[in-house]
XYZ file of C-alpha atoms in Angstrom:
745
model
C 134.043 106.959 108.134
C 131.519 109.756 107.568
C 131.074 112.025 110.537
C 127.674 112.926 111.931
C 127.500 116.695 112.090
C 125.377 118.672 114.525
C 122.874 119.591 111.800
C 122.362 115.998 110.703
C 118.670 115.087 110.992
C 118.351 112.711 113.916
C 116.606 109.380 113.331
C 113.263 108.606 114.869
C 113.163 105.845 117.440
C 110.405 103.465 116.529
C 107.637 102.446 118.888
C 109.242 99.304 120.217
C 108.393 96.731 122.798
C 111.124 94.588 124.314
C 113.183 94.880 121.149
C 115.086 98.129 121.631
C 113.246 99.256 124.748
C 115.265 100.347 127.725
C 114.289 99.011 131.151
C 110.671 98.563 130.096
C 110.306 102.162 128.897
C 109.276 103.663 125.583
C 112.110 105.031 123.488
C 112.309 108.700 122.601
C 110.714 109.792 119.315
C 112.651 112.566 117.531
C 110.934 114.772 114.944
C 111.970 117.770 112.831
C 108.543 119.361 112.402
C 109.821 122.710 113.774
C 112.863 122.785 111.450
C 115.125 121.403 114.207
C 115.555 117.954 115.775
C 113.455 117.718 118.952
C 111.764 115.115 121.072
C 108.142 114.617 120.067
C 107.162 115.195 123.691
C 108.779 118.647 123.710
C 106.956 120.017 120.641
C 103.682 121.852 121.438
C 102.040 120.786 118.173
C 99.579 117.965 117.470
C 101.838 115.540 115.584
C 101.317 111.914 114.720
C 104.777 110.449 114.130
C 105.025 107.046 112.468
C 108.352 105.254 112.113
C 109.139 103.058 109.125
C 108.882 100.016 111.393
C 105.431 101.096 112.606
C 104.229 101.632 109.023
C 105.481 98.209 107.987
C 103.821 96.447 110.928
C 100.458 98.110 110.189
C 100.614 97.381 106.441
C 100.920 101.030 105.376
C 102.590 101.206 101.967
C 101.206 104.326 100.209
C 99.479 107.650 100.745
C 95.998 106.067 100.670
C 96.866 103.565 103.406
C 98.090 106.389 105.645
C 94.530 107.230 106.724
C 94.277 103.802 108.418
C 96.706 104.848 111.177
C 95.965 108.591 111.155
C 92.518 109.340 112.609
C 91.185 112.614 111.247
C 92.874 112.033 107.869
C 90.642 111.121 104.898
C 92.157 110.300 101.493
C 89.788 110.028 98.534
C 90.599 109.415 94.903
C 88.809 110.383 91.686
C 90.901 108.340 89.271
C 94.231 110.170 89.028
C 93.135 112.979 91.349
C 93.750 112.230 95.066
C 92.139 114.477 97.671
C 93.556 114.808 101.207
C 91.484 116.072 104.146
C 92.760 116.609 107.723
C 90.179 117.296 110.434
C 87.571 118.000 107.748
C 89.738 120.489 105.826
C 90.666 119.621 102.244
C 89.866 120.206 98.603
C 87.513 118.390 96.243
C 88.976 119.392 92.906
C 92.223 121.312 92.420
C 93.142 121.647 88.752
C 95.534 124.191 87.217
C 94.739 127.451 88.988
C 93.794 126.040 92.410
C 95.855 124.440 95.165
C 95.490 121.654 97.755
C 94.764 122.425 101.433
C 97.258 119.898 102.858
C 100.956 120.716 102.451
C 102.712 117.515 101.331
C 106.489 117.213 101.593
C 108.929 114.474 100.639
C 112.016 115.449 102.632
C 112.500 119.136 101.723
C 110.502 118.881 98.474
C 107.027 120.478 98.466
C 104.517 118.664 96.225
C 102.263 121.470 94.999
C 99.965 119.517 92.653
C 97.052 117.538 94.097
C 97.237 114.847 91.405
C 100.833 114.015 92.405
C 99.863 112.933 95.946
C 99.374 109.329 94.778
C 102.524 107.263 95.334
C 104.031 104.360 97.259
C 106.523 104.759 100.101
C 110.129 103.735 99.548
C 112.989 103.696 102.080
C 111.009 105.790 104.582
C 112.505 106.657 107.968
C 109.344 108.234 109.351
C 106.196 110.145 108.494
C 105.062 113.172 110.469
C 101.433 114.292 110.181
C 101.094 117.821 111.573
C 97.442 118.486 112.342
C 96.040 121.984 112.263
C 97.205 125.105 110.400
C 100.982 125.373 110.021
C 101.018 128.897 108.652
C 104.217 130.106 110.350
C 106.798 127.503 109.340
C 105.093 125.903 106.317
C 103.110 128.847 104.977
C 100.741 128.648 102.027
C 98.405 125.704 101.580
C 98.998 124.302 105.056
C 95.644 125.411 106.475
C 94.619 121.793 107.108
C 98.096 120.727 108.197
C 101.202 119.197 106.691
C 102.370 115.673 105.900
C 106.130 115.188 105.926
C 107.529 111.980 104.441
C 111.133 111.707 105.593
C 113.342 109.214 103.784
C 116.393 107.477 105.225
C 119.634 109.454 105.321
C 123.106 108.419 104.143
C 124.645 106.027 106.689
C 128.179 106.387 108.015
C 128.821 102.671 107.369
C 128.159 100.348 104.440
C 124.572 99.132 104.755
C 121.654 98.063 102.643
C 118.447 96.103 102.345
C 116.701 94.072 99.644
C 113.037 93.113 99.949
C 110.638 91.200 97.740
C 106.885 90.675 97.980
C 104.482 88.196 96.410
C 100.737 88.604 96.938
C 97.332 87.758 95.536
C 95.982 89.615 92.495
C 99.290 88.756 90.847
C 101.029 91.421 92.893
C 104.781 91.581 93.270
C 107.193 94.202 94.520
C 110.962 94.471 94.722
C 112.682 97.232 96.661
C 116.232 97.847 97.655
C 118.597 100.365 99.154
C 122.334 100.623 99.639
C 124.333 103.262 101.487
C 128.031 103.538 100.683
C 130.601 105.692 102.548
C 132.821 106.474 99.567
C 135.316 108.286 101.778
C 135.601 109.694 105.275
C 133.679 112.789 104.184
C 131.474 111.651 101.281
C 128.721 109.031 101.022
C 125.803 108.079 98.791
C 122.529 106.226 99.280
C 120.590 104.628 96.426
C 117.070 103.272 96.788
C 114.481 101.955 94.381
C 111.098 100.279 94.196
C 109.169 98.435 91.479
C 105.573 97.401 92.173
C 102.979 95.730 89.926
C 99.519 94.308 90.525
C 96.607 92.982 88.481
C 93.286 94.813 88.623
C 90.952 94.460 91.583
C 87.950 94.465 89.229
C 87.201 92.503 86.044
C 85.713 94.504 83.168
C 82.597 92.733 81.817
C 82.096 95.257 79.013
C 81.994 93.780 75.509
C 82.978 97.072 73.860
C 85.994 96.667 71.535
C 89.333 97.964 72.765
C 88.468 98.309 76.442
C 90.792 97.107 79.197
C 90.117 93.649 80.669
C 90.816 94.731 84.268
C 90.700 97.996 86.154
C 92.169 99.334 89.381
C 95.547 97.709 88.767
C 98.958 98.974 89.863
C 102.194 99.690 87.991
C 104.657 101.976 89.748
C 108.379 102.484 90.138
C 110.518 105.021 91.977
C 114.251 105.714 92.239
C 116.083 108.005 94.632
C 119.754 108.930 95.009
C 121.149 110.807 97.997
C 124.653 112.159 98.460
C 126.151 113.762 101.570
C 129.452 115.619 101.624
C 130.929 116.824 104.912
C 132.875 119.705 103.413
C 134.293 120.791 106.779
C 133.494 120.048 110.397
C 130.841 122.772 110.213
C 129.558 122.572 106.621
C 127.535 119.719 105.093
C 126.016 119.486 101.607
C 123.220 117.084 100.703
C 121.913 116.391 97.208
C 118.782 114.335 96.540
C 117.635 113.255 93.066
C 114.444 111.310 92.459
C 112.174 110.016 89.729
C 108.971 107.994 89.612
C 106.503 106.667 87.055
C 102.950 105.349 87.191
C 101.155 103.551 84.332
C 97.925 101.964 85.568
C 94.203 102.391 86.262
C 94.409 102.827 90.025
C 90.990 103.980 91.283
C 89.158 103.452 87.970
C 86.761 100.717 89.119
C 83.628 102.867 88.856
C 80.130 101.391 89.200
C 76.637 102.894 89.228
C 75.247 103.719 92.672
C 71.741 104.900 93.462
C 68.535 104.029 91.535
C 69.609 102.407 88.232
C 66.629 103.859 86.314
C 68.155 107.331 86.679
C 71.602 106.443 85.296
C 72.338 108.060 81.931
C 74.833 105.344 81.026
C 72.334 102.548 81.676
C 69.675 104.461 79.708
C 72.061 104.527 76.741
C 72.276 100.716 76.871
C 75.407 100.387 78.964
C 76.153 97.834 81.672
C 77.529 98.314 85.170
C 79.221 96.092 87.706
C 77.040 94.490 90.355
C 79.846 93.297 92.679
C 82.840 94.953 94.294
C 85.217 93.056 91.979
C 83.299 93.756 88.763
C 82.929 96.793 86.500
C 81.576 97.533 83.042
C 83.655 100.362 81.652
C 84.656 101.915 78.341
C 88.098 102.745 79.749
C 90.654 101.884 77.082
C 93.861 103.495 78.341
C 95.829 103.931 81.549
C 96.954 106.928 83.550
C 100.568 107.753 82.799
C 102.289 109.988 85.331
C 105.975 110.857 85.643
C 107.890 112.981 88.119
C 111.465 114.122 88.568
C 112.884 116.061 91.503
C 116.119 117.548 92.800
C 116.947 119.106 96.166
C 120.226 120.642 97.290
C 120.722 121.494 100.955
C 123.660 123.219 102.651
C 123.890 123.162 106.454
C 126.377 125.393 108.241
C 126.809 124.932 111.990
C 127.787 128.123 113.818
C 128.693 128.908 117.371
C 125.364 130.622 117.983
C 123.329 130.252 114.778
C 122.966 127.365 112.340
C 122.257 128.245 108.708
C 120.536 126.162 106.030
C 120.004 126.822 102.335
C 117.440 124.580 100.605
C 116.973 124.641 96.830
C 114.430 122.368 95.122
C 113.166 121.670 91.614
C 110.241 119.418 90.690
C 108.675 118.388 87.377
C 105.450 116.432 86.901
C 103.625 115.167 83.798
C 100.260 113.440 83.600
C 99.052 111.840 80.336
C 101.364 114.032 78.303
C 100.278 112.657 74.900
C 96.554 111.862 74.862
C 94.619 110.643 71.844
C 91.029 110.833 70.705
C 90.880 107.046 70.322
C 91.353 106.295 74.029
C 89.316 106.875 77.162
C 91.441 107.290 80.296
C 88.621 107.540 82.812
C 84.861 107.156 82.504
C 82.765 108.901 85.123
C 79.300 107.387 84.665
C 80.111 103.889 85.964
C 78.902 102.073 82.853
C 80.177 100.686 79.555
C 78.357 103.422 77.626
C 80.086 106.594 76.446
C 77.974 108.769 78.745
C 80.628 110.816 80.514
C 84.364 110.299 80.349
C 87.778 111.867 80.184
C 90.013 111.542 77.177
C 93.581 112.430 77.927
C 93.306 115.303 80.466
C 97.035 116.058 80.030
C 98.757 118.058 82.739
C 102.246 119.436 83.187
C 103.699 121.187 86.215
C 107.107 122.323 87.353
C 108.222 124.230 90.433
C 111.301 125.847 91.922
C 111.860 126.923 95.519
C 114.595 128.547 97.563
C 114.567 128.763 101.344
C 117.075 130.232 103.785
C 116.817 129.237 107.457
C 118.592 130.678 110.492
C 118.220 128.510 113.599
C 119.554 129.322 117.052
C 121.982 126.570 118.077
C 122.590 127.590 121.684
C 120.533 129.158 124.412
C 118.948 127.732 127.503
C 116.173 130.298 127.759
C 115.710 131.418 124.172
C 115.338 129.439 120.934
C 114.357 130.925 117.613
C 114.157 130.321 113.892
C 113.879 132.837 111.047
C 113.817 132.435 107.315
C 113.087 133.630 103.805
C 111.190 131.615 101.224
C 110.662 131.922 97.464
C 108.468 129.652 95.335
C 107.382 129.578 91.724
C 105.214 127.050 89.916
C 103.813 126.733 86.417
C 100.939 124.321 85.886
C 98.978 123.543 82.722
C 95.817 121.534 82.159
C 94.525 120.707 78.692
C 90.889 120.179 79.507
C 88.093 117.954 80.704
C 86.921 116.215 77.561
C 83.435 114.721 77.266
C 83.067 111.664 75.065
C 79.294 111.260 74.972
C 77.051 109.072 72.844
C 74.135 111.218 74.021
C 75.823 114.370 72.707
C 76.631 112.781 69.376
C 73.066 111.447 69.003
C 71.641 114.974 68.969
C 74.259 116.349 66.622
C 76.652 117.650 69.278
C 80.398 117.047 69.403
C 81.599 113.662 70.587
C 84.783 115.309 71.862
C 84.727 118.577 73.724
C 87.429 120.596 75.500
C 87.168 123.604 77.762
C 90.551 124.736 76.464
C 94.138 124.777 77.645
C 94.877 126.677 80.853
C 98.262 127.708 82.200
C 98.501 129.044 85.754
C 101.745 130.567 87.045
C 102.334 131.130 90.763
C 104.988 133.307 92.387
C 105.204 133.410 96.184
C 107.487 135.167 98.684
C 107.529 134.833 102.458
C 109.474 135.934 105.505
C 108.916 134.004 108.717
C 110.107 133.741 112.279
C 109.330 131.886 115.483
C 110.737 132.497 118.958
C 110.378 130.443 122.138
C 111.294 132.049 125.456
C 111.467 129.976 128.645
C 110.128 132.257 131.362
C 111.278 129.823 134.065
C 111.596 126.072 134.569
C 107.844 125.607 134.095
C 106.514 128.248 131.720
C 107.398 129.028 128.095
C 105.898 131.248 125.451
C 106.226 130.913 121.671
C 105.507 133.759 119.263
C 105.679 133.351 115.519
C 104.461 134.817 112.283
C 104.814 134.677 108.530
C 104.273 137.415 105.980
C 103.079 135.930 102.684
C 102.879 137.528 99.254
C 101.502 135.580 96.323
C 100.719 136.356 92.710
C 98.913 134.178 90.168
C 98.749 134.669 86.422
C 96.433 132.652 84.206
C 95.985 132.214 80.465
C 93.321 130.223 78.606
C 93.716 129.285 74.935
C 92.526 126.853 72.290
C 93.238 123.229 73.188
C 96.326 121.741 71.590
C 94.715 118.309 71.294
C 90.958 118.560 70.763
C 89.039 120.195 67.903
C 86.164 121.863 69.804
C 86.982 124.356 72.556
C 84.135 126.079 74.396
C 86.141 128.538 76.507
C 87.140 131.916 75.035
C 90.728 133.116 75.209
C 91.442 134.814 78.518
C 94.286 136.356 80.515
C 94.334 137.713 84.062
C 96.510 138.099 87.141
C 95.892 138.802 90.820
C 97.930 138.978 94.023
C 97.310 138.626 97.741
C 99.142 139.292 100.986
C 98.428 137.538 104.268
C 100.021 137.499 107.716
C 99.703 134.209 109.605
C 100.572 134.561 113.321
C 101.024 131.972 116.037
C 101.038 132.234 119.835
C 101.634 129.330 122.255
C 101.751 129.283 126.042
C 103.286 126.130 127.500
C 103.472 124.722 131.033
C 105.857 121.852 131.866
C 105.490 119.458 134.790
C 107.043 116.167 135.861
C 104.897 113.954 133.595
C 104.953 116.185 130.510
C 103.378 119.456 129.468
C 100.168 121.253 128.554
C 99.946 124.033 125.989
C 97.451 126.510 124.571
C 97.876 127.718 120.969
C 96.321 130.239 118.627
C 97.423 129.755 115.019
C 96.281 131.025 111.638
C 96.610 129.238 108.325
C 95.652 130.171 104.816
C 95.109 128.395 101.542
C 96.098 130.276 98.418
C 93.481 131.861 96.205
C 93.327 131.069 92.515
C 91.303 130.518 89.391
C 88.730 128.004 88.289
C 89.373 125.705 85.403
C 88.715 127.485 83.192
C 89.459 131.008 84.366
C 87.012 132.312 81.729
C 84.255 130.050 83.066
C 80.751 131.452 82.604
C 78.355 130.769 85.450
C 75.305 129.233 83.718
C 73.010 130.740 86.354
C 74.232 134.337 86.047
C 75.717 134.408 82.548
C 78.739 136.250 83.994
C 82.382 135.133 84.221
C 83.371 133.673 87.584
C 85.731 135.959 89.542
C 89.040 134.689 90.957
C 88.815 132.667 94.152
C 90.082 134.417 97.295
C 92.277 132.644 99.883
C 90.763 130.612 102.699
C 91.509 131.675 106.271
C 91.480 129.294 109.232
C 91.922 130.401 112.853
C 92.664 127.568 115.297
C 92.432 127.589 119.080
C 93.971 124.457 120.608
C 94.513 123.110 124.122
C 96.954 120.204 124.067
C 98.937 117.936 126.319
C 101.865 115.515 126.033
C 102.547 113.126 128.880
C 104.547 110.053 129.799
C 103.046 108.030 132.638
C 103.417 104.685 134.433
C 107.202 105.044 134.794
C 107.662 105.709 131.097
C 105.521 102.789 129.893
C 102.586 104.960 128.703
C 102.794 107.876 126.287
C 99.492 109.764 126.152
C 99.148 112.853 123.957
C 96.092 114.796 122.878
C 94.518 118.101 121.940
C 91.147 119.780 122.064
C 90.746 122.149 119.097
C 88.320 124.704 117.696
C 88.440 126.009 114.106
C 86.915 129.205 112.770
C 87.037 128.584 109.019
C 86.325 131.482 106.665
C 85.844 131.848 102.899
C 85.932 128.114 102.139
C 86.760 127.305 98.539
C 83.913 124.964 97.641
C 83.470 123.084 94.362
C 79.878 122.582 93.242
C 78.048 121.768 90.015
C 75.503 124.390 88.935
C 72.809 123.988 86.262
C 70.946 126.661 84.301
C 67.291 126.459 83.257
C 68.452 125.361 79.808
C 70.381 122.432 81.301
C 73.895 123.891 80.902
C 76.147 122.686 83.734
C 79.545 123.655 85.086
C 81.786 122.731 88.034
C 82.565 125.973 89.851
C 84.878 126.575 92.805
C 84.190 129.735 94.784
C 84.343 131.220 98.288
C 80.889 130.149 99.340
C 80.954 129.121 102.984
C 82.084 129.668 106.547
C 82.378 126.791 108.992
C 83.406 125.840 112.485
C 84.878 122.619 113.825
C 85.249 121.364 117.384
C 87.304 118.235 117.922
C 89.415 116.021 120.145
C 92.587 114.224 119.026
C 94.312 111.602 121.181
C 97.070 109.058 120.642
C 98.850 106.667 122.975
C 101.491 103.975 123.206
C 101.449 101.497 126.097
C 103.933 98.798 127.057
C 101.614 96.191 128.579
C 104.305 93.776 129.569
C 107.559 92.220 128.544
C 106.301 91.294 125.075
C 103.125 93.278 124.390
C 102.607 96.827 123.107
C 99.391 98.699 122.338
C 99.428 101.711 120.030
C 96.355 103.697 119.077
C 94.792 107.021 118.245
C 91.357 108.569 117.857
C 89.708 111.700 116.510
C 86.241 112.908 117.530
C 84.939 115.873 115.582
C 81.805 118.010 115.307
C 81.779 120.174 112.193
C 79.196 122.572 110.825
C 78.786 124.947 107.904
C 77.779 128.260 109.455
C 76.756 129.927 106.208
C 76.685 128.012 102.935
C 74.305 128.513 100.022
C 75.339 125.344 98.237
C 74.074 123.280 95.334
C 73.178 119.611 95.381
C 72.749 117.054 92.623
C 69.254 115.597 92.217
C 68.104 113.059 89.643
C 66.153 114.592 86.761
C 63.449 111.962 87.143
C 62.946 112.904 90.775
C 62.577 116.579 89.871
C 60.048 116.109 87.061
C 58.302 112.942 88.289
C 59.514 110.767 85.399
C 62.225 108.162 84.842
C 64.352 110.677 82.952
C 68.014 109.740 83.542
C 70.868 111.981 84.611
C 71.191 114.644 87.300
C 71.042 118.401 87.637
C 72.126 120.806 90.349
C 69.594 122.575 92.561
C 70.121 125.276 95.133
C 70.517 124.033 98.687
C 71.044 125.817 101.992
C 73.713 123.687 103.699
C 73.941 125.899 106.792
C 73.993 123.641 109.837
C 75.152 120.574 107.880
C 78.355 118.710 108.751
C 81.353 119.306 106.534
C 81.687 116.904 103.634
C 84.293 114.157 103.977
C 84.573 114.828 107.707
C 83.704 111.722 109.784
C 82.550 112.465 113.325
C 84.802 109.750 114.700
C 87.763 107.679 113.551
C 90.247 105.537 115.441
C 92.833 102.782 115.155
C 94.465 100.296 117.512
C 97.553 98.153 116.900
C 98.357 95.195 119.165
C 101.927 93.928 118.879
C 103.165 90.756 120.570
C 106.659 89.300 120.467
C 105.971 85.591 119.978
C 108.573 83.509 121.897
C 110.915 81.663 119.520
C 114.132 79.673 120.205
C 116.283 82.249 118.412
C 115.670 85.571 116.727
C 112.349 87.279 117.239
C 108.831 86.953 115.812
C 106.620 90.044 116.252
C 102.910 89.664 115.499
C 100.933 92.858 114.803
C 97.183 93.233 114.358
C 95.709 96.621 113.428
C 92.052 97.554 113.673
C 90.866 100.832 112.103
C 87.411 102.380 112.298
C 86.011 105.301 110.285
C 82.607 106.773 111.034
C 80.090 107.696 108.350
C 80.425 110.870 106.291
C 79.009 112.391 103.103
C 80.868 112.755 99.809
C 78.240 115.273 98.680
C 74.922 116.597 99.956
C 72.143 113.990 99.854
C 68.991 116.122 99.896
C 66.486 113.456 98.768
C 66.283 109.715 99.619
C 67.254 108.756 96.070
C 70.738 110.239 96.598
C 71.463 108.449 99.884
C 74.287 106.582 98.087
C 76.362 109.751 98.549
C 76.875 108.774 102.185
C 79.821 106.596 103.134
C 78.633 104.267 105.880
C 80.928 103.604 108.817
C 83.406 100.811 108.166
C 86.206 98.848 109.802
C 89.444 97.442 108.410
C 91.702 94.788 109.950
C 95.343 94.306 108.941
C 97.818 91.785 110.362
C 101.500 90.915 109.944
C 103.583 88.121 111.465
C 107.301 88.297 110.845
C 110.379 86.319 111.812
C 113.807 87.973 112.127
C 116.972 85.926 112.490
C 119.109 86.488 115.548
C 121.526 88.705 113.648
C 118.557 90.699 112.195
C 119.842 90.167 108.655
C 117.082 87.923 107.294
C 113.359 88.267 107.770
C 110.216 86.695 106.372
C 106.697 87.970 107.008
C 103.161 86.830 106.281
C 100.659 89.689 106.026
C 97.076 90.471 105.194
C 95.120 93.691 104.644
C 91.369 94.152 104.988
C 91.208 90.621 106.341
C 87.444 90.790 106.896
C 87.037 91.720 103.207
C 85.047 94.881 103.931
C 83.439 95.871 100.608
C 81.185 98.696 101.784
C 83.773 101.444 101.703
C 84.725 103.592 98.748
C 87.739 105.507 97.540
C 85.322 107.981 95.976
C 81.619 108.580 95.323
C 80.633 111.302 92.887
C 77.350 112.831 91.696
C 77.592 114.219 88.155
C 75.273 114.890 85.181
C 75.306 111.172 84.281
C 74.271 109.944 87.752
C 76.029 108.676 90.871
C 79.035 106.431 90.557
C 81.547 105.088 93.061
C 84.948 103.427 93.228
C 85.273 100.560 95.735
C 88.097 100.504 98.257
C 90.858 97.910 98.329
C 89.587 94.334 98.867
C 91.264 91.649 100.992
C 94.898 91.205 100.017
C 97.558 88.921 101.461
C 101.110 87.922 100.709
C 104.635 87.195 101.880
C 107.688 89.446 102.277
C 111.288 88.273 102.286
C 114.091 90.689 103.181
C 117.847 90.652 103.614
C 119.612 93.470 105.423
C 123.311 94.146 105.838
């Protein structure tokens, strides 16, 4: 039988009611957010920890669903380009040359490309959402926080699970996992998932060659884990993974705002008039593939534990595009007004980290480490397929060129916690970061007309990100005060040789963002262990924001430009709780209240041409706009969720019923400076999910009925975008329901 070594990552205890609870108390939740296994209640960091059981009960199956049970998290999606925001901090558009603001990890693997953040969860043990800058332990691109998806480890006994799902929209999913102890010292775990679904929206376009449905799903993932206990003190773990997506997830774009100003409608196109209807010239799917490998060695010492973590990751998006297919149209109509053809991307990364963690010490705990990271990312271009362009003699296909951006990063970090006495502790940490980026722009490999000139450049930055925490422990828990700095890497626009149409000069490289956080937090267990109540009050001083905006010259030339254009501040309150109400009932919930403001931001805003010149001229152009005093985009003032779980009495086995209610307050996707652009505001909305399951007495078989968005809320959007063709939006997921059947051994 495989042994469980000291460095083995401890499992999280789910939020359980009677099932698994001890004497009417909540079970301990163990996390590894500080690079060591600790009780959630002992970590002075704002963490929302969600067990696999909690995710299943709330109907959370992918990265987009995660925002339902994580107040303060917003996940938007422009076709194949997800955007994650935590507490108002995120990125709108991160192509080759720029990076996301939320550090996303699957086990030890860092996902450094924003477009790769779209995937379903498979064989997940827990998810940890670390809110606020994590500059000391997670470094670059963790200014907003970090999301850690932790998969199940190799078991020390033969075990496994097979699950199948049938749902409306022709959806089906099959997943399975098996863990095999090959010998007393070696074991493997294999897991896989296949998921398919018809489109949420019918395409009413009569154009030849277009897809009949959009916003469908087609995804699979495989993972293999091996663990070898080489000696009593040394353990090796190897993880291999692959995934593939081939669908039109998020492509159900429709015209929003006054229809007379839509360029696509002016060209004779149609648009959908209902949430389940689109009119699109999309004729091909998004094809994304990934492959990953991670090798970890853990060595347990008498005084210091050592870990070596080596990772490799490869990602491809639409690797072989063609001029005869449209992957994503951006005008919301069946006309060829504005669309992408191909937009191929390729990225690969390598990282090496060494960690030294103190294993003993009543008064002093510390961690130190070295980190190396390199990434190469290419993007072949945003290609405009426009009937309007062709009608005036312009090119029907246009590329801004092929861009390759190479990143090399080094870091040394350390964090030390000293217990002054039984009540007081102080934590001091810091990370020294060095980063270099090189960029090259050349003629597109796929498209005949390239507007960007050839270009090469490189730049480097250094940044120190400190952390200081003072912690006071008492009988019911603790309170803590933290100062922490985070930074998001600088970079280059796509393209790096981009000419600002207003100035006629090339855009300079983008400098890093800096975020200073001041946080007062608490973690408590009350009512004899039946109530867990955690929270934090935080203030952000956010400097040199990397902001993406569309600018327009007097001649009508437009360009999307990302630059350091703003400072901001955010004041907020995060709270989460779990309460055992009685023998069979549990309440779990969380909330985020936030007040955000741009302190200094000379922005641009899209306004309809017809509004500017007093005509019905379609399309939009960018105008200068002073956004100082405005709330941050994609930052709702309030968001919350509540899950009620009740163990329905049954003669044998158990039958938990869970109902989840989630609320998100209104926020803006972009600045709405005139009434005609009010569609850029996402109104507040509510979602209700429910799941009723039955588990046999031996816990081997289960069947569950479930529903998501049961009230069929259709006034929320995955994305709303203002562009030269007008305003278009992609509706959120409609009401879905189905049945799960599982067997576990």
